[in-house]
Amino acid sequence: LYAHYKPENQRALPPLPPRGLALAELSPREAKISWQSSADATGYRLYLDDVCISEHGIPQAEFVLQHLVPKTEYTLWVTAVNAEGESGPASLTFTTPEQTYRVTWDVDGLITHEVYGEGEMPVYKGYTEKPADETHIYHFSGWSPALAPVTADVTYTAQYEAIPITF
């Protein structure tokens, strides 16, 4: 009978903090965060390294952080909000993994692959000799494109100077 009775002097309270804050997915530049909904919450605020990144709040119990920096540690706080205020935070600290790329080497048709971190200078670990044929010997002259610090998947093809064999 009195289940919905609320004394007039009893104040409504801010919601409880979110629970179960976790990384649902993590890549070098993005993190999907999820948590359990808080009773009485009308939205959530996210703080990344002490900066509010969702000033007006978000309605759902998940969020995708974008434009992160590889190999960087972040601390995230999530609070629940309603008309009465903001809850205390739930927090999570995580480190984004290194951004890696595939480097393909093509040496006279022999294909090999390696993985390098972003910004690393690739180094071919094999031999670049090309056997002579009946009319030419071959001198390795470099790579196409020219070697550069890795910023994307790339294929390097060995280039050769053909030197005629004279008798």
Coordinates of N, CA and C in Angstrom, one line a residue:
L1 N 0.8 -1.2 0.0 CA 0.0 0.0 0.0 C 0.9 1.3 0.0
Y2 N 2.0 1.2 0.8 CA 2.8 2.4 0.9 C 4.1 2.3 0.0
A3 N 4.1 1.4 -0.9 CA 5.4 1.1 -1.6 C 5.9 2.3 -2.4
H4 N 5.0 3.2 -2.9 CA 5.4 4.4 -3.6 C 5.5 5.6 -2.8
Y5 N 5.3 5.5 -1.5 CA 5.3 6.6 -0.6 C 6.7 7.2 -0.5
K6 N 6.9 8.5 -0.6 CA 8.2 9.1 -0.5 C 8.0 10.4 0.4
P7 N 8.6 10.4 1.6 CA 8.4 11.5 2.4 C 8.9 12.8 1.7
E8 N 8.2 13.9 2.0 CA 8.5 15.1 1.3 C 9.9 15.6 1.6
N9 N 10.4 15.3 2.7 CA 11.8 15.8 3.1 C 12.9 14.9 2.6
Q10 N 12.6 13.8 2.0 CA 13.6 12.9 1.4 C 14.0 13.4 0.1
R11 N 15.3 13.6 -0.1 CA 15.9 14.1 -1.3 C 16.2 13.0 -2.3
A12 N 16.0 13.2 -3.6 CA 16.5 12.2 -4.6 C 18.0 12.3 -4.6
L13 N 18.6 11.2 -5.0 CA 20.1 11.2 -5.0 C 20.6 11.0 -6.4
P14 N 21.9 11.3 -6.6 CA 22.6 11.0 -7.9 C 22.6 9.4 -8.0
P15 N 22.8 8.9 -9.2 CA 22.8 7.5 -9.4 C 24.1 6.9 -8.8
L16 N 24.1 5.6 -8.6 CA 25.3 4.9 -8.2 C 26.3 4.9 -9.3
P17 N 27.6 4.7 -9.0 CA 28.6 4.7 -10.1 C 28.4 3.4 -11.0
P18 N 28.8 3.5 -12.3 CA 28.7 2.4 -13.1 C 29.6 1.2 -12.6
R19 N 29.2 0.0 -12.9 CA 30.0 -1.2 -12.5 C 30.4 -1.9 -13.7
G20 N 31.4 -2.8 -13.5 CA 31.8 -3.7 -14.6 C 32.5 -3.0 -15.8
L21 N 33.2 -1.8 -15.5 CA 33.8 -1.1 -16.6 C 34.9 -2.0 -17.2
A22 N 34.9 -2.2 -18.5 CA 35.9 -3.1 -19.1 C 36.1 -2.7 -20.6
L23 N 37.3 -3.2 -21.0 CA 37.6 -3.0 -22.5 C 36.9 -4.1 -23.2
A24 N 36.1 -3.8 -24.2 CA 35.4 -4.8 -25.0 C 36.3 -5.1 -26.2
E25 N 37.0 -4.1 -26.7 CA 37.9 -4.3 -27.9 C 39.0 -3.2 -27.7
L26 N 40.2 -3.6 -28.2 CA 41.3 -2.7 -28.1 C 42.2 -2.8 -29.3
S27 N 42.5 -1.7 -30.0 CA 43.4 -1.7 -31.1 C 44.4 -0.5 -30.9
P28 N 45.4 -0.4 -31.7 CA 46.4 0.7 -31.5 C 45.8 2.1 -31.5
R29 N 44.6 2.3 -32.2 CA 44.1 3.7 -32.3 C 42.6 3.8 -31.8
E30 N 42.0 2.7 -31.3 CA 40.7 2.7 -30.8 C 40.5 1.8 -29.6
A31 N 39.6 2.1 -28.7 CA 39.2 1.2 -27.6 C 37.7 1.3 -27.4
K32 N 37.0 0.1 -27.4 CA 35.6 0.1 -27.1 C 35.5 -0.3 -25.7
I33 N 34.8 0.6 -24.9 CA 34.6 0.5 -23.5 C 33.1 0.1 -23.2
S34 N 32.9 -0.7 -22.3 CA 31.5 -1.0 -21.9 C 31.4 -1.1 -20.4
W35 N 30.2 -1.0 -19.9 CA 29.9 -1.1 -18.4 C 28.5 -1.5 -18.2
Q36 N 28.2 -1.8 -17.0 CA 26.8 -2.2 -16.6 C 26.0 -0.9 -16.3
S37 N 24.8 -0.8 -16.8 CA 24.0 0.4 -16.6 C 23.8 0.6 -15.1
S38 N 23.7 1.9 -14.7 CA 23.4 2.2 -13.3 C 21.9 2.5 -13.2
A39 N 21.3 2.0 -12.2 CA 19.9 2.3 -11.9 C 19.7 3.8 -11.7
D40 N 18.7 4.4 -12.2 CA 18.4 5.8 -12.1 C 19.3 6.7 -12.9
A41 N 20.2 6.2 -13.7 CA 21.1 7.0 -14.6 C 20.3 7.4 -15.8
T42 N 20.5 8.6 -16.2 CA 19.9 9.1 -17.5 C 21.0 9.2 -18.6
G43 N 22.2 9.1 -18.2 CA 23.3 9.2 -19.1 C 24.7 8.9 -18.4
Y44 N 25.7 9.0 -19.1 CA 27.1 8.8 -18.6 C 28.0 9.9 -19.1
R45 N 29.0 10.2 -18.2 CA 30.1 11.1 -18.7 C 31.4 10.3 -18.6
L46 N 32.2 10.6 -19.7 CA 33.5 9.9 -19.7 C 34.6 11.0 -19.6
Y47 N 35.6 10.6 -18.9 CA 36.8 11.4 -18.6 C 38.0 10.6 -19.1
L48 N 38.8 11.2 -20.0 CA 40.0 10.5 -20.4 C 41.2 11.3 -20.0
D49 N 42.0 10.7 -19.1 CA 43.2 11.4 -18.5 C 42.8 12.8 -18.0
D50 N 41.7 12.9 -17.2 CA 41.2 14.1 -16.5 C 40.5 15.1 -17.3
V51 N 40.2 14.7 -18.6 CA 39.5 15.6 -19.5 C 38.1 15.0 -19.8
C52 N 37.1 15.8 -19.6 CA 35.7 15.3 -19.9 C 35.6 15.2 -21.5
I53 N 35.3 14.0 -22.0 CA 35.2 13.9 -23.4 C 33.8 13.7 -23.9
S54 N 32.8 13.8 -22.9 CA 31.4 13.6 -23.3 C 30.6 14.6 -22.4
E55 N 30.8 15.9 -22.6 CA 30.3 16.9 -21.7 C 28.7 16.8 -21.5
H56 N 28.0 16.5 -22.6 CA 26.6 16.4 -22.5 C 26.1 15.0 -22.1
G57 N 27.0 14.1 -21.9 CA 26.6 12.7 -21.5 C 26.2 11.9 -22.7
I58 N 26.3 10.6 -22.5 CA 25.9 9.6 -23.5 C 24.9 8.7 -22.9
P59 N 23.9 8.3 -23.7 CA 22.8 7.5 -23.1 C 23.1 6.0 -22.9
Q60 N 24.0 5.5 -23.7 CA 24.2 4.0 -23.6 C 25.4 3.7 -22.8
A61 N 25.5 2.4 -22.4 CA 26.6 1.9 -21.5 C 27.7 1.4 -22.3
E62 N 28.1 2.1 -23.3 CA 29.3 1.7 -24.1 C 29.7 2.9 -24.9
F63 N 31.0 2.9 -25.3 CA 31.6 4.1 -26.0 C 32.8 3.6 -26.7
V64 N 33.1 4.2 -27.9 CA 34.3 3.9 -28.6 C 35.2 5.1 -28.6
L65 N 36.3 4.9 -28.0 CA 37.3 6.0 -28.0 C 38.1 5.9 -29.3
Q66 N 38.3 7.0 -30.0 CA 39.0 7.0 -31.3 C 40.2 8.0 -31.2
H67 N 41.0 7.9 -32.2 CA 42.2 8.7 -32.4 C 43.2 8.6 -31.2
L68 N 43.3 7.4 -30.7 CA 44.3 7.1 -29.6 C 45.6 7.0 -30.3
V69 N 46.7 7.1 -29.4 CA 48.0 7.0 -29.9 C 48.6 5.6 -29.5
P70 N 49.1 4.8 -30.4 CA 49.7 3.5 -30.1 C 50.7 3.6 -29.0
K71 N 50.8 2.5 -28.2 CA 51.8 2.4 -27.1 C 51.7 3.5 -26.1
T72 N 50.4 3.9 -25.8 CA 50.2 5.0 -24.8 C 49.3 4.5 -23.7
E73 N 49.6 4.8 -22.5 CA 48.7 4.5 -21.4 C 47.6 5.5 -21.2
Y74 N 46.4 5.1 -21.0 CA 45.3 6.0 -20.7 C 44.6 5.6 -19.5
T75 N 44.0 6.6 -18.8 CA 43.1 6.3 -17.6 C 41.7 6.9 -18.0
L76 N 40.7 6.1 -17.9 CA 39.4 6.4 -18.2 C 38.5 6.4 -17.0
W77 N 37.7 7.4 -16.8 CA 36.7 7.4 -15.7 C 35.3 7.5 -16.3
V78 N 34.4 6.8 -15.8 CA 33.0 6.9 -16.3 C 32.1 7.2 -15.0
T79 N 31.2 8.2 -15.2 CA 30.3 8.5 -14.1 C 28.9 8.4 -14.7
A80 N 27.9 8.1 -13.8 CA 26.5 8.1 -14.2 C 25.9 9.4 -13.8
V81 N 25.0 9.9 -14.6 CA 24.4 11.2 -14.3 C 22.9 11.1 -14.3
N82 N 22.2 11.9 -13.6 CA 20.7 12.1 -13.7 C 20.4 13.5 -13.2
A83 N 19.2 13.9 -13.1 CA 18.8 15.3 -12.8 C 19.3 15.7 -11.4
E84 N 19.6 14.7 -10.5 CA 20.1 15.1 -9.2 C 21.6 15.2 -9.1
G85 N 22.4 14.8 -10.2 CA 23.8 15.0 -10.1 C 24.6 13.9 -10.8
E86 N 25.8 13.8 -10.4 CA 26.8 12.9 -11.0 C 27.3 12.0 -9.9
S87 N 27.4 10.7 -10.3 CA 27.9 9.7 -9.4 C 29.5 9.8 -9.2
G88 N 30.0 9.0 -8.3 CA 31.4 8.9 -8.3 C 31.9 8.1 -9.5
P89 N 33.2 8.0 -9.7 CA 33.7 7.4 -11.0 C 34.0 5.9 -10.8
A90 N 33.8 5.2 -11.9 CA 34.4 3.9 -12.1 C 35.6 4.1 -13.0
S91 N 36.8 3.5 -12.8 CA 38.0 3.8 -13.6 C 38.6 2.6 -14.2
L92 N 39.3 2.8 -15.2 CA 40.0 1.8 -16.0 C 41.3 2.4 -16.6
T93 N 42.4 1.7 -16.4 CA 43.6 2.1 -17.0 C 44.0 1.0 -18.0
F94 N 44.4 1.5 -19.2 CA 44.8 0.5 -20.3 C 45.9 1.2 -21.1
T95 N 46.7 0.3 -21.9 CA 47.7 0.8 -22.8 C 47.4 0.3 -24.2
T96 N 47.4 1.2 -25.1 CA 47.1 0.8 -26.5 C 48.3 0.0 -27.0
P97 N 48.1 -1.0 -27.8 CA 49.2 -1.8 -28.4 C 49.9 -1.1 -29.5
E98 N 51.1 -1.6 -29.8 CA 51.9 -1.0 -30.9 C 51.2 -1.2 -32.2
Q99 N 51.2 -0.1 -33.1 CA 50.7 -0.2 -34.4 C 51.7 -1.0 -35.3
T100 N 51.3 -2.1 -35.9 CA 52.3 -2.8 -36.7 C 51.8 -2.9 -38.2
Y101 N 52.7 -3.1 -39.1 CA 52.4 -3.2 -40.5 C 53.2 -4.3 -41.1
R102 N 52.6 -4.8 -42.2 CA 53.2 -5.9 -42.9 C 54.2 -5.4 -44.0
V103 N 55.4 -5.8 -44.0 CA 56.4 -5.5 -45.0 C 56.6 -6.7 -45.9
T104 N 56.4 -6.6 -47.2 CA 56.6 -7.7 -48.1 C 57.9 -7.4 -48.9
W105 N 58.7 -8.4 -49.0 CA 59.9 -8.3 -49.8 C 59.8 -9.2 -51.0
D106 N 60.1 -8.6 -52.2 CA 60.1 -9.4 -53.5 C 61.5 -9.4 -54.0
V107 N 62.2 -10.5 -53.9 CA 63.5 -10.6 -54.4 C 63.5 -11.6 -55.6
D108 N 63.5 -11.1 -56.8 CA 63.5 -11.9 -58.0 C 62.4 -12.9 -57.9
G109 N 61.2 -12.6 -57.5 CA 60.1 -13.5 -57.4 C 59.9 -14.3 -56.2
L110 N 61.0 -14.2 -55.3 CA 60.9 -14.9 -54.0 C 60.2 -13.9 -53.0
I111 N 59.0 -14.3 -52.5 CA 58.3 -13.4 -51.6 C 58.4 -13.8 -50.2
T112 N 58.8 -12.8 -49.3 CA 58.8 -13.1 -47.9 C 58.1 -11.9 -47.2
H113 N 57.6 -12.1 -46.0 CA 56.9 -11.1 -45.2 C 57.5 -11.0 -43.8
E114 N 57.4 -9.8 -43.3 CA 57.8 -9.5 -41.9 C 56.8 -8.4 -41.4
V115 N 56.8 -8.3 -40.1 CA 56.0 -7.4 -39.4 C 56.9 -6.4 -38.7
Y116 N 56.6 -5.1 -38.8 CA 57.4 -4.0 -38.2 C 56.4 -3.1 -37.5
G117 N 57.0 -2.5 -36.4 CA 56.2 -1.5 -35.7 C 56.3 -0.1 -36.4
E118 N 55.3 0.7 -36.2 CA 55.2 2.0 -36.9 C 56.4 2.8 -36.6
G119 N 57.0 3.3 -37.7 CA 58.2 4.2 -37.5 C 59.5 3.4 -37.6
E120 N 59.5 2.1 -37.5 CA 60.7 1.3 -37.6 C 61.2 1.3 -39.1
M121 N 62.6 1.2 -39.2 CA 63.2 1.1 -40.5 C 63.3 -0.4 -40.9
P122 N 62.7 -0.8 -42.0 CA 62.8 -2.2 -42.4 C 64.2 -2.6 -42.9
V123 N 64.6 -3.8 -42.6 CA 65.9 -4.3 -43.0 C 65.7 -5.7 -43.6
Y124 N 66.1 -5.9 -44.8 CA 65.9 -7.2 -45.4 C 67.0 -8.2 -44.9
K125 N 66.6 -9.3 -44.4 CA 67.4 -10.3 -43.7 C 67.9 -11.4 -44.6
G126 N 67.6 -11.4 -45.9 CA 68.0 -12.4 -46.7 C 69.1 -12.0 -47.7
Y127 N 69.2 -12.7 -48.8 CA 70.2 -12.4 -49.8 C 69.6 -11.8 -51.0
T128 N 70.2 -10.9 -51.6 CA 69.6 -10.2 -52.8 C 70.3 -10.6 -54.1
E129 N 71.1 -11.7 -54.1 CA 71.8 -12.1 -55.3 C 70.8 -12.6 -56.3
K130 N 71.0 -12.3 -57.6 CA 70.2 -12.8 -58.7 C 71.2 -13.5 -59.6
P131 N 70.9 -14.8 -59.9 CA 71.9 -15.6 -60.7 C 72.0 -15.0 -62.1
A132 N 73.2 -15.1 -62.7 CA 73.5 -14.7 -64.0 C 72.8 -15.6 -65.0
D133 N 72.5 -15.1 -66.2 CA 71.9 -15.9 -67.2 C 72.9 -16.0 -68.3
E134 N 72.6 -16.5 -69.5 CA 73.5 -16.6 -70.6 C 74.1 -15.3 -71.1
T135 N 73.4 -14.2 -70.9 CA 73.8 -13.0 -71.5 C 74.1 -11.8 -70.5
H136 N 73.7 -12.0 -69.3 CA 73.9 -10.9 -68.3 C 74.3 -11.4 -66.9
I137 N 75.0 -10.6 -66.2 CA 75.1 -10.8 -64.8 C 74.3 -9.7 -64.1
Y138 N 73.9 -9.9 -62.9 CA 72.9 -8.9 -62.3 C 73.5 -8.4 -61.0
H139 N 73.5 -7.1 -60.9 CA 74.0 -6.4 -59.7 C 72.8 -5.7 -59.0
F140 N 72.6 -6.1 -57.7 CA 71.5 -5.5 -56.9 C 71.8 -4.0 -56.8
S141 N 70.8 -3.2 -57.1 CA 71.0 -1.7 -57.1 C 70.1 -1.0 -56.1
G142 N 69.2 -1.7 -55.4 CA 68.4 -1.1 -54.4 C 67.0 -1.6 -54.4
W143 N 66.1 -0.9 -53.7 CA 64.7 -1.3 -53.5 C 63.8 -0.3 -54.1
S144 N 62.7 -0.8 -54.7 CA 61.6 0.1 -55.1 C 60.3 -0.2 -54.4
P145 N 59.7 0.7 -53.7 CA 60.2 2.1 -53.5 C 61.5 2.1 -52.5
A146 N 62.1 3.2 -52.4 CA 63.3 3.3 -51.5 C 62.8 3.0 -50.1
L147 N 63.7 2.4 -49.3 CA 63.4 2.0 -47.9 C 63.1 3.3 -47.1
A148 N 62.1 3.2 -46.2 CA 61.7 4.3 -45.4 C 61.1 3.8 -44.1
P149 N 61.1 4.6 -43.0 CA 60.4 4.1 -41.8 C 58.9 3.7 -42.2
V150 N 58.5 2.6 -41.5 CA 57.2 2.0 -41.9 C 56.0 2.8 -41.3
T151 N 55.1 3.2 -42.2 CA 53.9 3.9 -41.8 C 52.6 3.2 -42.3
A152 N 52.8 2.2 -43.1 CA 51.7 1.4 -43.7 C 52.2 0.1 -44.2
D153 N 51.3 -0.8 -44.6 CA 51.7 -2.0 -45.3 C 52.4 -1.6 -46.6
V154 N 53.5 -2.3 -46.9 CA 54.3 -1.9 -48.1 C 55.0 -3.1 -48.7
T155 N 55.2 -3.1 -50.0 CA 56.0 -4.1 -50.7 C 57.2 -3.5 -51.3
Y156 N 58.4 -4.0 -51.0 CA 59.6 -3.6 -51.5 C 60.1 -4.6 -52.6
T157 N 60.4 -4.2 -53.8 CA 60.9 -5.0 -54.8 C 62.3 -4.8 -55.1
A158 N 63.2 -5.8 -55.1 CA 64.6 -5.7 -55.4 C 64.8 -5.2 -56.9
Q159 N 65.7 -4.3 -57.1 CA 66.0 -3.8 -58.4 C 67.4 -4.2 -58.8
Y160 N 67.6 -4.5 -60.0 CA 68.9 -5.0 -60.5 C 69.4 -4.3 -61.7
E161 N 70.7 -4.1 -61.8 CA 71.3 -3.6 -63.0 C 71.8 -4.8 -63.8
A162 N 71.3 -4.9 -65.1 CA 71.8 -6.0 -65.9 C 73.0 -5.6 -66.6
I163 N 74.1 -6.3 -66.4 CA 75.4 -6.0 -67.1 C 75.6 -7.1 -68.1
P164 N 75.8 -6.7 -69.4 CA 76.0 -7.7 -70.4 C 77.3 -8.4 -70.3
I165 N 77.3 -9.7 -70.6 CA 78.5 -10.5 -70.6 C 79.1 -10.4 -71.9
T166 N 80.4 -10.0 -72.0 CA 81.0 -9.9 -73.3 C 82.1 -11.0 -73.3
F167 N 82.3 -11.5 -74.5 CA 83.3 -12.6 -74.7 C 84.4 -12.1 -75.6

